[in-house]
PDB file of C-alpha atoms in Angstrom:
ATOM      1  CA  MET V  14      76.000-143.319 118.698  1.00 51.00           C
ATOM      2  CA  ALA V  15      73.472-146.055 119.350  1.00 55.00           C
ATOM      3  CA  SER V  16      74.687-149.233 120.972  1.00 58.00           C
ATOM      4  CA  GLY V  17      76.126-151.731 118.512  1.00 71.00           C
ATOM      5  CA  VAL V  18      76.116-149.366 115.521  1.00 81.00           C
ATOM      6  CA  LYS V  19      79.595-149.085 114.079  1.00 86.00           C
ATOM      7  CA  PRO V  20      80.542-147.593 110.702  1.00 94.00           C
ATOM      8  CA  ARG V  21      83.647-148.856 108.902  1.00 96.00           C
ATOM      9  CA  VAL V  22      85.193-147.281 105.828  1.00 97.00           C
ATOM     10  CA  LYS V  23      88.090-148.209 103.551  1.00 97.00           C
ATOM     11  CA  VAL V  24      89.634-145.426 101.464  1.00 97.00           C
ATOM     12  CA  PRO V  25      93.120-145.538  99.913  1.00 97.00           C
ATOM     13  CA  LYS V  26      95.626-143.368 101.825  1.00 96.00           C
ATOM     14  CA  THR V  27      97.078-141.940  98.593  1.00 97.00           C
ATOM     15  CA  ALA V  28      96.068-141.460  94.962  1.00 97.00           C
ATOM     16  CA  ALA V  29      97.200-139.589  91.855  1.00 97.00           C
ATOM     17  CA  ALA V  30      95.331-136.420  90.910  1.00 96.00           C
ATOM     18  CA  GLY V  31      92.291-137.345  88.819  1.00 95.00           C
ATOM     19  CA  GLU V  32      92.537-141.039  89.733  1.00 96.00           C
ATOM     20  CA  THR V  33      89.360-143.065  90.209  1.00 97.00           C
ATOM     21  CA  ILE V  34      89.451-144.826  93.573  1.00 98.00           C
ATOM     22  CA  THR V  35      87.217-147.484  95.100  1.00 98.00           C
ATOM     23  CA  ILE V  36      85.604-146.759  98.453  1.00 98.00           C
ATOM     24  CA  LYS V  37      84.049-149.449 100.641  1.00 98.00           C
ATOM     25  CA  THR V  38      81.721-148.801 103.575  1.00 97.00           C
ATOM     26  CA  LEU V  39      79.940-151.057 106.041  1.00 96.00           C
ATOM     27  CA  ILE V  40      77.801-150.143 109.005  1.00 94.00           C
ATOM     28  CA  SER V  41      76.813-152.665 111.668  1.00 92.00           C
ATOM     29  CA  HIS V  42      73.068-152.140 112.102  1.00 90.00           C
ATOM     30  CA  LYS V  43      70.178-154.565 112.669  1.00 86.00           C
ATOM     31  CA  MET V  44      67.984-152.923 109.987  1.00 86.00           C
ATOM     32  CA  GLU V  45      64.642-153.907 111.525  1.00 87.00           C
ATOM     33  CA  SER V  46      61.983-153.651 108.780  1.00 86.00           C
ATOM     34  CA  GLY V  47      58.934-153.188 111.031  1.00 86.00           C
ATOM     35  CA  GLN V  48      57.357-156.316 109.529  1.00 89.00           C
ATOM     36  CA  ARG V  49      58.393-158.859 112.181  1.00 90.00           C
ATOM     37  CA  LYS V  50      56.797-159.650 115.531  1.00 93.00           C
ATOM     38  CA  ASP V  51      58.463-160.418 118.854  1.00 93.00           C
ATOM     39  CA  ASP V  52      57.763-163.537 120.956  1.00 94.00           C
ATOM     40  CA  ASP V  53      54.658-161.868 122.434  1.00 95.00           C
ATOM     41  CA  GLY V  54      53.175-161.076 119.006  1.00 93.00           C
ATOM     42  CA  ASN V  55      53.971-157.352 119.113  1.00 95.00           C
ATOM     43  CA  VAL V  56      55.256-155.698 115.948  1.00 93.00           C
ATOM     44  CA  ILE V  57      58.944-154.806 116.298  1.00 91.00           C
ATOM     45  CA  PRO V  58      59.207-151.118 115.353  1.00 89.00           C
ATOM     46  CA  ARG V  59      61.003-150.225 112.138  1.00 88.00           C
ATOM     47  CA  SER V  60      64.587-149.122 112.727  1.00 87.00           C
ATOM     48  CA  ILE V  61      66.718-148.803 109.620  1.00 91.00           C
ATOM     49  CA  ILE V  62      69.492-146.693 108.200  1.00 93.00           C
ATOM     50  CA  ASN V  63      67.352-144.712 105.757  1.00 94.00           C
ATOM     51  CA  ARG V  64      70.027-142.592 104.050  1.00 97.00           C
ATOM     52  CA  PHE V  65      73.756-142.723 103.339  1.00 97.00           C
ATOM     53  CA  THR V  66      75.850-139.855 101.993  1.00 98.00           C
ATOM     54  CA  ALA V  67      79.501-139.333 101.152  1.00 98.00           C
ATOM     55  CA  ASP V  68      81.097-135.951 100.531  1.00 98.00           C
ATOM     56  CA  PHE V  69      84.610-135.021  99.411  1.00 97.00           C
ATOM     57  CA  ASN V  70      85.871-131.631 100.588  1.00 97.00           C
ATOM     58  CA  GLY V  71      82.268-130.531 101.103  1.00 97.00           C
ATOM     59  CA  GLN V  72      80.984-131.681  97.695  1.00 96.00           C
ATOM     60  CA  ASN V  73      78.508-134.557  97.531  1.00 97.00           C
ATOM     61  CA  VAL V  74      79.805-137.740  95.904  1.00 96.00           C
ATOM     62  CA  ILE V  75      76.896-140.118  96.613  1.00 97.00           C
ATOM     63  CA  ASP V  76      73.481-139.811  98.289  1.00 98.00           C
ATOM     64  CA  VAL V  77      71.471-143.032  98.716  1.00 96.00           C
ATOM     65  CA  THR V  78      67.963-143.531 100.116  1.00 96.00           C
ATOM     66  CA  LEU V  79      67.563-146.937 101.776  1.00 92.00           C
ATOM     67  CA  GLU V  80      64.322-148.872 102.150  1.00 87.00           C
ATOM     68  CA  PRO V  81      63.315-151.600 104.661  1.00 82.00           C
ATOM     69  CA  ALA V  82      64.280-154.396 102.230  1.00 83.00           C
ATOM     70  CA  ILE V  83      67.991-153.541 102.663  1.00 85.00           C
ATOM     71  CA  SER V  84      69.860-156.282 104.527  1.00 86.00           C
ATOM     72  CA  THR V  85      71.350-156.115 107.989  1.00 90.00           C
ATOM     73  CA  ASN V  86      74.741-154.335 108.097  1.00 92.00           C
ATOM     74  CA  PRO V  87      74.436-152.362 104.823  1.00 93.00           C
ATOM     75  CA  TYR V  88      77.565-152.422 102.622  1.00 95.00           C
ATOM     76  CA  PHE V  89      78.327-149.946  99.855  1.00 95.00           C
ATOM     77  CA  GLN V  90      81.143-149.960  97.347  1.00 97.00           C
ATOM     78  CA  PHE V  91      81.475-147.075  94.902  1.00 97.00           C
ATOM     79  CA  GLU V  92      84.048-145.158  92.897  1.00 97.00           C
ATOM     80  CA  ALA V  93      85.070-141.527  93.166  1.00 96.00           C
ATOM     81  CA  ILE V  94      87.498-139.331  91.266  1.00 95.00           C
ATOM     82  CA  VAL V  95      90.002-137.625  93.536  1.00 95.00           C
ATOM     83  CA  PRO V  96      91.107-134.252  92.128  1.00 95.00           C
ATOM     84  CA  GLU V  97      93.083-133.067  95.156  1.00 96.00           C
ATOM     85  CA  THR V  98      94.191-133.896  98.679  1.00 97.00           C
ATOM     86  CA  GLY V  99      91.239-133.834 101.008  1.00 97.00           C
ATOM     87  CA  GLU V 100      88.794-135.590 103.248  1.00 98.00           C
ATOM     88  CA  PHE V 101      85.837-137.845 102.631  1.00 98.00           C
ATOM     89  CA  LYS V 102      82.981-137.502 105.111  1.00 98.00           C
ATOM     90  CA  PHE V 103      80.548-140.411 105.414  1.00 98.00           C
ATOM     91  CA  THR V 104      77.141-140.030 107.064  1.00 98.00           C
ATOM     92  CA  TRP V 105      74.446-142.597 107.843  1.00 97.00           C
ATOM     93  CA  TYR V 106      70.967-141.476 108.994  1.00 96.00           C
ATOM     94  CA  ASP V 107      68.798-143.697 111.203  1.00 93.00           C
ATOM     95  CA  ASP V 108      64.980-143.725 111.470  1.00 91.00           C
ATOM     96  CA  ASP V 109      65.190-142.765 115.139  1.00 89.00           C
ATOM     97  CA  GLY V 110      67.091-139.555 114.327  1.00 93.00           C
ATOM     98  CA  ASP V 111      70.574-140.841 115.131  1.00 93.00           C
ATOM     99  CA  VAL V 112      73.323-139.785 112.735  1.00 96.00           C
ATOM    100  CA  TYR V 113      76.564-141.759 112.420  1.00 96.00           C
ATOM    101  CA  GLU V 114      79.594-140.053 110.908  1.00 96.00           C
ATOM    102  CA  THR V 115      83.169-140.889 110.115  1.00 97.00           C
ATOM    103  CA  SER V 116      85.780-139.392 107.844  1.00 97.00           C
ATOM    104  CA  LYS V 117      88.919-140.465 105.998  1.00 97.00           C
ATOM    105  CA  LYS V 118      91.700-138.326 104.542  1.00 97.00           C
ATOM    106  CA  ILE V 119      93.423-139.023 101.254  1.00 98.00           C
ATOM    107  CA  GLU V 120      96.716-137.569 100.016  1.00 97.00           C
ATOM    108  CA  VAL V 121      96.965-136.759  96.311  1.00 96.00           C
ATOM    109  CA  SER V 122     100.423-136.758  94.745  1.00 90.00           C
TER     110      SER V 122
END
């Protein structure tokens, strides 16, 4: 994982079968657009999280393409229906080829 890049995710620990839950994600990332210049006048290369996905038990829940206009430290909040006990897997893809992953389990009663 690249220095300073840290994904954080909030998923309820439990839910009822078929319940709609709210998921919150945040990744610490500078999101350099490639439009700025450094102190010497050189263009700072683009370096952004360009895609975010979330899967539940192997099935895609959300797949987002990000563009350079996205702010530093991208935050997503979305809802998902939880049919069964399982695991959410969250993946962020960086321009430089780095992939950041984390997962959270949820118990359905």
